[in-house]
Each structure stands twice: as C-alpha cells, then as structure tokens.
Short mmCIF file of C-alpha atoms in Angstrom, two decimals:
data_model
loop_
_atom_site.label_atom_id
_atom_site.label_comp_id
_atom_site.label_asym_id
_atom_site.label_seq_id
_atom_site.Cartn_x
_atom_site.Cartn_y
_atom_site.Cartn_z
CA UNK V 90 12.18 79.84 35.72
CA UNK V 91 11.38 80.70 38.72
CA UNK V 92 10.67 83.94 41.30
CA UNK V 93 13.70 84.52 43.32
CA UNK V 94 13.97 86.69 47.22
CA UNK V 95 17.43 86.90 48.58
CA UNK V 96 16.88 87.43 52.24
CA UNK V 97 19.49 89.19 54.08
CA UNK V 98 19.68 91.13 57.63
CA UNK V 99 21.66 93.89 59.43
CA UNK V 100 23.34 91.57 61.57
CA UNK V 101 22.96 88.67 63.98
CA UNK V 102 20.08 87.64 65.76
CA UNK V 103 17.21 90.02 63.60
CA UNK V 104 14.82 87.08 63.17
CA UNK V 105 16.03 86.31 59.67
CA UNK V 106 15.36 82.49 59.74
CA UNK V 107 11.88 83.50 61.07
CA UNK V 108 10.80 85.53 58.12
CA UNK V 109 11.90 82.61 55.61
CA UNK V 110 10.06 79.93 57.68
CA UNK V 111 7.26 82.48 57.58
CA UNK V 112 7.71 83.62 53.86
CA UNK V 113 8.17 79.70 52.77
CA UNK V 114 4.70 79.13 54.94
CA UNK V 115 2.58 82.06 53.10
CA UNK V 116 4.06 81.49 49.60
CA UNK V 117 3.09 77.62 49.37
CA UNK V 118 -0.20 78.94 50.03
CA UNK V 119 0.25 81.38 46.30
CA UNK V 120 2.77 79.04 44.52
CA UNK V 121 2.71 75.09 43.67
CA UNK V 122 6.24 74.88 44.60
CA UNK V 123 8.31 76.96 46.35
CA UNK V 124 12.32 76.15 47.09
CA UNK V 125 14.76 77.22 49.48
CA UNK V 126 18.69 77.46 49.57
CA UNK V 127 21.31 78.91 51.77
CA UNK V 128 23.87 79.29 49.63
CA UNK V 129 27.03 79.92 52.02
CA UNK V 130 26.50 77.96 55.76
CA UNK V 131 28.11 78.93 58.20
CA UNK V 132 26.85 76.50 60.97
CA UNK V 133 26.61 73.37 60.04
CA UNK V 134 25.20 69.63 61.30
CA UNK V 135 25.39 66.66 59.34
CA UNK V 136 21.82 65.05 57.38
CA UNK V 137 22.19 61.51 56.30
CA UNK V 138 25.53 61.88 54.96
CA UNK V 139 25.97 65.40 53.82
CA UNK V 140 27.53 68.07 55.55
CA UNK V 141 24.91 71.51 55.57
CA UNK V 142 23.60 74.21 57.18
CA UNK V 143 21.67 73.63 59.61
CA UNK V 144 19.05 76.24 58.58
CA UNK V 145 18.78 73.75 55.30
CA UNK V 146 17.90 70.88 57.92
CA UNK V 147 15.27 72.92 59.24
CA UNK V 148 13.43 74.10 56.05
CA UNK V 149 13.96 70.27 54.80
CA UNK V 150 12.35 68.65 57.60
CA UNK V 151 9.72 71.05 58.12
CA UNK V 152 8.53 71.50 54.60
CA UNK V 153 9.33 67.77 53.18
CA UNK V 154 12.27 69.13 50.83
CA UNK V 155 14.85 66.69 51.89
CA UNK V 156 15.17 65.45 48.57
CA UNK V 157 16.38 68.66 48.11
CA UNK V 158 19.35 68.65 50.49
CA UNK V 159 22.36 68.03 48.66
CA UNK V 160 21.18 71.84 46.76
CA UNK V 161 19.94 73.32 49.38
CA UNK V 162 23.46 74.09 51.45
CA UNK V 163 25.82 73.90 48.46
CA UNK V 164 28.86 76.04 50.32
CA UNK V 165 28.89 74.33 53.86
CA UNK V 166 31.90 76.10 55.90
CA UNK V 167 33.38 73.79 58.28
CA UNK V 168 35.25 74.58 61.26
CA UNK V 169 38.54 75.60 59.30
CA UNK V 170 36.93 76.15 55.89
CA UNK V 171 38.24 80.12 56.16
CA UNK V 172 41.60 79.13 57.03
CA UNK V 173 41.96 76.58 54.85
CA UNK V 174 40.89 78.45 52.03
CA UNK V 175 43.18 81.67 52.92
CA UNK V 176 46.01 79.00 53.05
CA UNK V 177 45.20 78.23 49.53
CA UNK V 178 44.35 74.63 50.34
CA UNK V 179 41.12 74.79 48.57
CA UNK V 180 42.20 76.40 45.42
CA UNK V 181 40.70 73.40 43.27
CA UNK V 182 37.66 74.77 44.79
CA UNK V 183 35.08 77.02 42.93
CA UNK V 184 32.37 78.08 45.47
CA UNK V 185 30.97 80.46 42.73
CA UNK V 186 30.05 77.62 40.41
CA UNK V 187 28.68 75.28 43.23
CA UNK V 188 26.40 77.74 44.01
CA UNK V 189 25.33 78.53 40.71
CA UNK V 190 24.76 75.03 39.84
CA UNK V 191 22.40 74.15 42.80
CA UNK V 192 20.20 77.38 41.82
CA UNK V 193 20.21 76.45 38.48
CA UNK V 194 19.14 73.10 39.56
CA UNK V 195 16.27 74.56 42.23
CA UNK V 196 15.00 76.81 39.67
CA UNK V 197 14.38 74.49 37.11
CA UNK V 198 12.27 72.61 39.67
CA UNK V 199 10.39 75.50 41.41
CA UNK V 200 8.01 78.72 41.04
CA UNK V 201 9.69 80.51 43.59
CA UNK V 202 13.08 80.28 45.42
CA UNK V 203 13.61 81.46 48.68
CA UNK V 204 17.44 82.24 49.01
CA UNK V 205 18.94 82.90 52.49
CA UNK V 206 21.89 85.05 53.57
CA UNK V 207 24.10 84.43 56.30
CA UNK V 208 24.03 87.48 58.77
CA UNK V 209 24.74 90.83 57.62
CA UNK V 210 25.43 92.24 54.10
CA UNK V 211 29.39 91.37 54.61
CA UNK V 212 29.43 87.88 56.13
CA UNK V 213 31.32 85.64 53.17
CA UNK V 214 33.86 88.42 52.43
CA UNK V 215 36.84 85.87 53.69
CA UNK V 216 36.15 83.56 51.23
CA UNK V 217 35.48 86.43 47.86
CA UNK V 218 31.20 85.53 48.20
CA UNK V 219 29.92 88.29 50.74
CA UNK V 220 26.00 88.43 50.85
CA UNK V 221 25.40 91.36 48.63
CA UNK V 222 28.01 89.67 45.74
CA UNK V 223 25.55 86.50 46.39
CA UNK V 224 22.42 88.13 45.60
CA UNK V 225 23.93 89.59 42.86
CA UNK V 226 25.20 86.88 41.08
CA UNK V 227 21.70 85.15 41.47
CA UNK V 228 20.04 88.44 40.20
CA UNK V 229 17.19 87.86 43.56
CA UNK V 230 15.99 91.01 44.52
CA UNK V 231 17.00 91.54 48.09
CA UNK V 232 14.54 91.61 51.56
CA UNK V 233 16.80 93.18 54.20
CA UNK V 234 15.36 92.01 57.96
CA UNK V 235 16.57 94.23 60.67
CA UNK V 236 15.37 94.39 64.79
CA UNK V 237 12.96 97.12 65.62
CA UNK V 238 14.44 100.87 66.74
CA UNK V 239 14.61 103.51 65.04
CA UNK V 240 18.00 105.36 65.03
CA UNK V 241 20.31 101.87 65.52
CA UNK V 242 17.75 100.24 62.55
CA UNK V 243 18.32 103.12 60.56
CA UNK V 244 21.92 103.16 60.79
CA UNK V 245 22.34 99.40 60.85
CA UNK V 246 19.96 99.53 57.32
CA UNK V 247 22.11 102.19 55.46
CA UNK V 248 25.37 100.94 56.36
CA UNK V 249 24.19 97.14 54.99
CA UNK V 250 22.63 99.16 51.69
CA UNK V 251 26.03 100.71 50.92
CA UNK V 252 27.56 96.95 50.46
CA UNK V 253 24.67 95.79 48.63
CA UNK V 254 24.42 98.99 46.13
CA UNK V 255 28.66 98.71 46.21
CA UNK V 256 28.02 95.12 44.22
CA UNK V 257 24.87 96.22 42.51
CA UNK V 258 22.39 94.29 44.16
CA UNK V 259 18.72 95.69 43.90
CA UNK V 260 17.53 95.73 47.56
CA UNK V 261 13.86 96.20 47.43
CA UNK V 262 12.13 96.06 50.96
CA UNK V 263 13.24 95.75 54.77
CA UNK V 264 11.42 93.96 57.24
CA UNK V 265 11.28 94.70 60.60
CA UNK V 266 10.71 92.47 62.79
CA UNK V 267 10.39 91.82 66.68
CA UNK V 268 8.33 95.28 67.06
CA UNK V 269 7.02 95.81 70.68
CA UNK V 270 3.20 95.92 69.74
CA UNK V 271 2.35 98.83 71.34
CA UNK V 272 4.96 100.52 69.21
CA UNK V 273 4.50 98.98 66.30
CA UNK V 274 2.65 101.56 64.16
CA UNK V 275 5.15 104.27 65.04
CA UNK V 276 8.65 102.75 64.78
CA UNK V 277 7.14 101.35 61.44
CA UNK V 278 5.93 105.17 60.20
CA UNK V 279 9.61 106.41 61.44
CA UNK V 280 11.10 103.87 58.70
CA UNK V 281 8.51 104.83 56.23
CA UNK V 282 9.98 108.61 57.08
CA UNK V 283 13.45 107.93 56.77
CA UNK V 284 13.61 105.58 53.13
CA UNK V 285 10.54 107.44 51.69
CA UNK V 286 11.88 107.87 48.12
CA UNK V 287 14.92 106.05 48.33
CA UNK V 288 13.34 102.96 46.71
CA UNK V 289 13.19 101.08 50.11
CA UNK V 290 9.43 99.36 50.84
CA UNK V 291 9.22 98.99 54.63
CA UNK V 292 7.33 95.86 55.61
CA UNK V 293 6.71 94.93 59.43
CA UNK V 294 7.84 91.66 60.26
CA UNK V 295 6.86 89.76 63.81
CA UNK V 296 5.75 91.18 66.84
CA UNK V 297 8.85 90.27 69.78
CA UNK V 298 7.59 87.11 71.16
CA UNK V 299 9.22 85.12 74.13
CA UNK V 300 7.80 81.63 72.61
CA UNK V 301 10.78 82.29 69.81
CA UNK V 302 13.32 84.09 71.73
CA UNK V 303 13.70 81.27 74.47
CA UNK V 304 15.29 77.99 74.15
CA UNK V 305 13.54 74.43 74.59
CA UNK V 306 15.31 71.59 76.60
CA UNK V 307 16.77 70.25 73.69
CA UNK V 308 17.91 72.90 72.25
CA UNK V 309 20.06 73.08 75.61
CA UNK V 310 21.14 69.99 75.71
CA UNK V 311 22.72 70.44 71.90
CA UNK V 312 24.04 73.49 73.72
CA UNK V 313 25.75 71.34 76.16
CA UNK V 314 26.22 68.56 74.24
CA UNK V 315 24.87 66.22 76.90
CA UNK V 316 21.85 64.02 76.85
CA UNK V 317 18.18 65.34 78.40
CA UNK V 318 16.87 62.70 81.13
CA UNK V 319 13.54 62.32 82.24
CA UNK V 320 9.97 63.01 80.34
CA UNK V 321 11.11 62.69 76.80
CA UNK V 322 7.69 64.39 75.88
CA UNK V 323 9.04 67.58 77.40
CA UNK V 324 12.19 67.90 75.38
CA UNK V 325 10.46 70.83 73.08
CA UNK V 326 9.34 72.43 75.78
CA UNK V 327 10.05 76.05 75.84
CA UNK V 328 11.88 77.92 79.29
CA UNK V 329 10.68 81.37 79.87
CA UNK V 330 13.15 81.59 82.85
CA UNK V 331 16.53 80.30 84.00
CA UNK V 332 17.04 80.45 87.61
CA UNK V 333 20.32 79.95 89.82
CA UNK V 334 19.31 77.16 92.66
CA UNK V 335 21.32 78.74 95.13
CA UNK V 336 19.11 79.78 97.96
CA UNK V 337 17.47 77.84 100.09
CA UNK V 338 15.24 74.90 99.00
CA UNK V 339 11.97 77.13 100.11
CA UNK V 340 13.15 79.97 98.38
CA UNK V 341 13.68 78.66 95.36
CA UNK V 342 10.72 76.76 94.81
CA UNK V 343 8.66 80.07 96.04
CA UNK V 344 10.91 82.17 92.90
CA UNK V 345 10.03 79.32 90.53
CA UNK V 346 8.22 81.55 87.74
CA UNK V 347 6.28 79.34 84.45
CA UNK V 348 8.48 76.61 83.00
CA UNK V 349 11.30 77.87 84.77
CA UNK V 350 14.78 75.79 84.33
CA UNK V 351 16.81 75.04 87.41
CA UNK V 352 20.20 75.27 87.55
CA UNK V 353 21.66 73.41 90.56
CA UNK V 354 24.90 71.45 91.85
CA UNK V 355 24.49 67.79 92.60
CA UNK V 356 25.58 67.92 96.02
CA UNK V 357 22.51 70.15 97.09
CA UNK V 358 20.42 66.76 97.74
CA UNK V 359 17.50 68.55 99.38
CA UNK V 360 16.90 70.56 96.23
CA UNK V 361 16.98 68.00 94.20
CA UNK V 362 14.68 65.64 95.94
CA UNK V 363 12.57 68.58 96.58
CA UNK V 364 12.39 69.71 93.11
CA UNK V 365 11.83 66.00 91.64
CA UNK V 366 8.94 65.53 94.64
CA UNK V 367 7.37 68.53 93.46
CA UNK V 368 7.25 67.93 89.71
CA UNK V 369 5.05 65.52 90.48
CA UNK V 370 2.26 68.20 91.06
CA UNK V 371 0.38 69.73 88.53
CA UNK V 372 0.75 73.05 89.85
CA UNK V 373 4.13 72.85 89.94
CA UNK V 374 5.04 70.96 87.06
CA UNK V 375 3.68 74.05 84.64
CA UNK V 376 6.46 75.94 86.50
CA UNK V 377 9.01 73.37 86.43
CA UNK V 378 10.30 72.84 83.06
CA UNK V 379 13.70 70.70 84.73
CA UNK V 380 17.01 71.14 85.97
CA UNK V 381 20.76 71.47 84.64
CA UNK V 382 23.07 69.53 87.57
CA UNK V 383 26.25 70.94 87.91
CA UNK V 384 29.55 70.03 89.39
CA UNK V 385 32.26 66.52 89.95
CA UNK V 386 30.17 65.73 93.15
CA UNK V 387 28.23 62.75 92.31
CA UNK V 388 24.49 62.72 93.18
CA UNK V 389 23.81 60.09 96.11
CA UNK V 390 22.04 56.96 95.26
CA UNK V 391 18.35 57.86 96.84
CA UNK V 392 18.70 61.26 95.44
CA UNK V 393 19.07 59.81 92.25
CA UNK V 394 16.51 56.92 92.35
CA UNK V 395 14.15 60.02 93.23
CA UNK V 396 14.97 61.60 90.36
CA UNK V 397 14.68 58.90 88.40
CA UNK V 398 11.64 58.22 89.40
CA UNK V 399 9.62 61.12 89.18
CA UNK V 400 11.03 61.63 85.07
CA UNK V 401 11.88 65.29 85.32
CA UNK V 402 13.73 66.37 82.80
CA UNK V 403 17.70 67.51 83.77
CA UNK V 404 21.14 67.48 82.41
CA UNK V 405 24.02 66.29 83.81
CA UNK V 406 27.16 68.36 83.81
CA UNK V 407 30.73 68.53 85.15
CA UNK V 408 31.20 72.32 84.74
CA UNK V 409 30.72 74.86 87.80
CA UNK V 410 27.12 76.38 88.42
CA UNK V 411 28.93 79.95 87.49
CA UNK V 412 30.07 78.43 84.46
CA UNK V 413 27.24 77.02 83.04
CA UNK V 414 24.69 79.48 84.15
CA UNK V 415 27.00 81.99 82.29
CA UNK V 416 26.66 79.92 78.56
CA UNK V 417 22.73 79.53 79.19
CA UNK V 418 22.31 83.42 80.13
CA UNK V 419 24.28 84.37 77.12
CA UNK V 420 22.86 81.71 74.22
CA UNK V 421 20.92 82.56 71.87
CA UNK V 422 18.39 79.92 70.74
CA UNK V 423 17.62 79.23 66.72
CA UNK V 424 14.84 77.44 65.76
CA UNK V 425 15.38 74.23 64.70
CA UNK V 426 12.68 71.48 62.51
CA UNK V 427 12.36 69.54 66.32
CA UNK V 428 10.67 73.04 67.72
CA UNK V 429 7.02 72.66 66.75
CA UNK V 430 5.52 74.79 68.78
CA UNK V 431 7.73 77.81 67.77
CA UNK V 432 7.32 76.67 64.11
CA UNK V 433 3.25 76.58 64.52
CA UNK V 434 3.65 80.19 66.17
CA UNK V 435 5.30 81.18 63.52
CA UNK V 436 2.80 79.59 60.64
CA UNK V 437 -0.38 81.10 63.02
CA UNK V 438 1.38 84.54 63.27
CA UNK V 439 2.67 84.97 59.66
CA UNK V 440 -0.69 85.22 58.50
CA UNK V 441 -1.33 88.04 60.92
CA UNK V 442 1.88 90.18 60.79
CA UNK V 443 3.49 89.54 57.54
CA UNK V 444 2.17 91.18 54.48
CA UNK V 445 2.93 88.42 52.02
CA UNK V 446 0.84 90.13 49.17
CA UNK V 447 2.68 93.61 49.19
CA UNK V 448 6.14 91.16 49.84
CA UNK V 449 5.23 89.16 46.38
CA UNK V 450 4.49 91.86 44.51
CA UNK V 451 8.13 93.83 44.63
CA UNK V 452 9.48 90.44 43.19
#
C-alpha cells in the first residue's frame, strides 16, 4: 500500500502543478516508485487515444509513466461534461467508483502516490466530487499550496480549510510558494504566526520566478491554435516580454528588451523585413524571440520570402493587433512535458526551496 499526498490550492494560478512536478522530482529520489493521478480534469488534450488531463500528459511524459495513463486522469470533464451531467445524461455514470478504482490500481503498483486537485478546495462541487470530498474518500492527507501575502494567503487558507474540515479531510501543511526572496523569511514567519497550533505545518514553496510565469512560443501557438514558423529549435523558448509593434520601425527595435515577442500587422512591411534582417544578428536574436502577425492584409511576396528566409519564428493570425495582444497580455501559461527548460528549473530549484524531508514526514 502505498503513501498518499492530496495536493490542493487556494485557487487558480498558486503554482500547484509546480509543487507536484517538484514533489514527484524529490520523492523518486526517497521512494522506488512513486505515482501520480489527477483524479477530476478539468482541461483536457487527447494522448494516444484517451481523453485526460493534460496535467496527466505532463507528469506521463516527463517521468516515463505513460503506461500509466488510462489511471492517471480517470474523471476527464469535457467541454459539456457539467451540463450533461446536471441534465442527468450521465446518470449510468459513477465518477466515485472510477476514481476509486484507478487509486486502487496505482496503489497496488507504487510506494507513494501523488494525488492532484483541481484548483481550490470547491472546484468538483457541480458534479457531487469537490476537492476536499476527493481527498477524503482517498484518506491522503492534504498539502494546501497558496501564492505568497500575508493577509489575502491567510484568508484565502482559512476559507479553503473550512471545506476541507466540512468533509473531514485532514489537511496537514500549506505551501507557499512564489515568495519574493527578499521577503521570504518574513511572509513565511507571518504564516508560522497565524496557524501556530492549529495543526497547520507551513512549508515554503518556490521563490517567484519569470522562467515559469512566462509562456514559450509554443505554448502560444496552442494558445492560438495556429502553427509556429521559422527556427523549430526555438519553439520552447521562453518570452520575458510582449511588445505592441506599433511605433516606428526604429523605435521598436530600440524597446526590444531579452527574448521579447513582437506583435505586429502584416501590412507594416518595413517592420517585418526589419525585424527578420535583424534576427539574423546575434545581438539581436537574444532579444528577439519572434513575432505574432496580425490582420486580413496579406504579407507581400518579398516581405515574405524575407521572412522565410531568415527562420524567425512568428504566427500567423487573422484577428486585430488589439485583439490578440489582449489574449497574450491576459494568458496565463502552464507548464507542459514540451517545456524543458522550465521543468529543469524546477528539478534544480526543488532541491533548494522545497523541504521534501519535513514534507515526507507529515505523511
């Protein structure tokens, strides 16, 4: 039988994913075989021919349990699973058991099981399985991860403990993570303040980083849903910056801050041979990461033999610049098993920031 952690999180967005890729890392290092599962998926891609989260795909992929896949997403919610299922069209249905079969299954196999939530203590409430009935059912001890603060992390905390106390889950620790270093030690010692005898062990999590906050060029162009042309050894490159091509051709390429993504239209034919000249310079590449070409106006035919030619990455769209400057400004990126370089930050850092040992032992 194995070791179970249910890890769940205030909300959206804490870095939740990132403490299971981290916790997976720094367990395999204690325990011959550790599992994962996210029992209720919420956003989903397809694998070969099953239908699962796609945090399943990543932990598959990057720790070679895709034999594993078919368990480790057993309640996949498509696009109108909630509907359907208030309509009563998936009566014949039981989510419970499916869930409890693949654990069954995973802990048969493994010395430890990392189990995922989905978001924040109440996400699967519309379908009777919220996270705090989940961890529950699978008796896991629960890891809460929440964002750094102090009075919004506080509140964010108690309000997710009352759910998870409500179904009698045992919540044992809560991580949190993107600290600002130079705060670290005292937001940590505020949360030490504020749970001290409650029960709660307060564990730091990651220092904020920009390598895992920012999107790569792939992840964008899943975003879009479009193809990335050009270099296709750049397509896991990460942006730092996102910047409107809407000045002049000088100006922009004197704003152009490291690996800096361009959005532009295609009728602005000096900035786009300018941009695709200048790629081909090492001092400008580092700042260049590509471009996102907007509009119905069709790129002229030298314009676009330039580009070809000098393989810098961009995407194609029809959409306005407003418009699509507006989704990339307000996406937020997830890691996914293509992102190695966030994935090796993560594996270099965990050993660093995350105190596995004091973690292990409250299982």
């Amino acid at each position: 039988m194995a070791k179970k952690v249910f890890i769940g999180a205030t909300g959206q967005n804490c870095g939740k994913t990132t403490i299971s890729v981290s916790l997976m890392h720094l367990a395999r290092k204690k325990y011959n075989r550790v599992g994962f599962i996210k029992p209720i998926g919420p956003k989903i891609e397809y694998y070969d021919d099953f239908m699962v989260d796609m945090d399943a795909v990543l932990m598959a992929k990057a720790y070679g349990l895709e034999e594993d896949i078919a368990l480790m997403s057993p309640v996949a919610l498509h696009q109108n699973f909630t509907r359907d299922y208030l309509a009563g069209r998936l009566a014949d249905l039981d989510l419970e058991k499916k869930i409890m079969e693949a654990v069954e299954e995973l802990d048969a196999k493994y010395d430890l099981l990392i189990i995922e939530g989905a978001g924040h203590g109440g996400v699967g409430s519309v379908i009777g399985l919220n996270n705090a009935r989940v961890a529950k059912m699978l008796g896991a001890p629960v890891f809460i991860v929440t964002e750094s603060g102090i009075g919004r992390a506080i509140d964010a905390i108690n309000l997710n403990l009352a759910l998870y106390r409500q179904e009698g889950a045992d919540v044992r620790s809560v991580i949190m993570n993107k600290l600002l270093p130079a705060k670290r030690n005292d937001i940590l010692g505020y949360l030490h303040t504020a749970f001290d005898g409650k029960g709660i062990h307060v564990v730091g999590g990651f220092n904020y980083s920009p390598i895992l906050a920012n999107p790569t060029l792939s992840h964008i162009g899943k975003l879009l849903k479009l193809p990335v042309h050009g270099n296709p050894d750049e397509r896991s490159r990460i942006i730092h910056h996102i910047q409107l091509g809407a000045a002049s051709s000088q100006r922009v390429v004197d704003a152009l801050l490291e690996s800096t993504l361009v959005v532009v239209t295609g009728s602005r034919d000096e900035l786009l041979v300018t941009l695709a000249s200048l790629y081909h310079i090492p001092d400008y590449r580092h700042k260049l990461a590509g471009m996102v070409i907007t509009g119905h106006a069709p790129v002229s035919k030298i314009s676009q033999q330039i580009l070809d030619d000098s393989s810098i990455p961009y995407i194609r769209v029809e959409e306005t610049t407003s418009t699509i400057f507006t989704t990339l400004m307000d996406d937020v990126a997830k890691i996914t098993a293509e992102d190695q370089e966030k994935l090796n930050w993560i594996r270099a850092n965990a050993e660093q920031d995350i105190d596995f040992a004091a973690l292990d032992a409250l299982l």
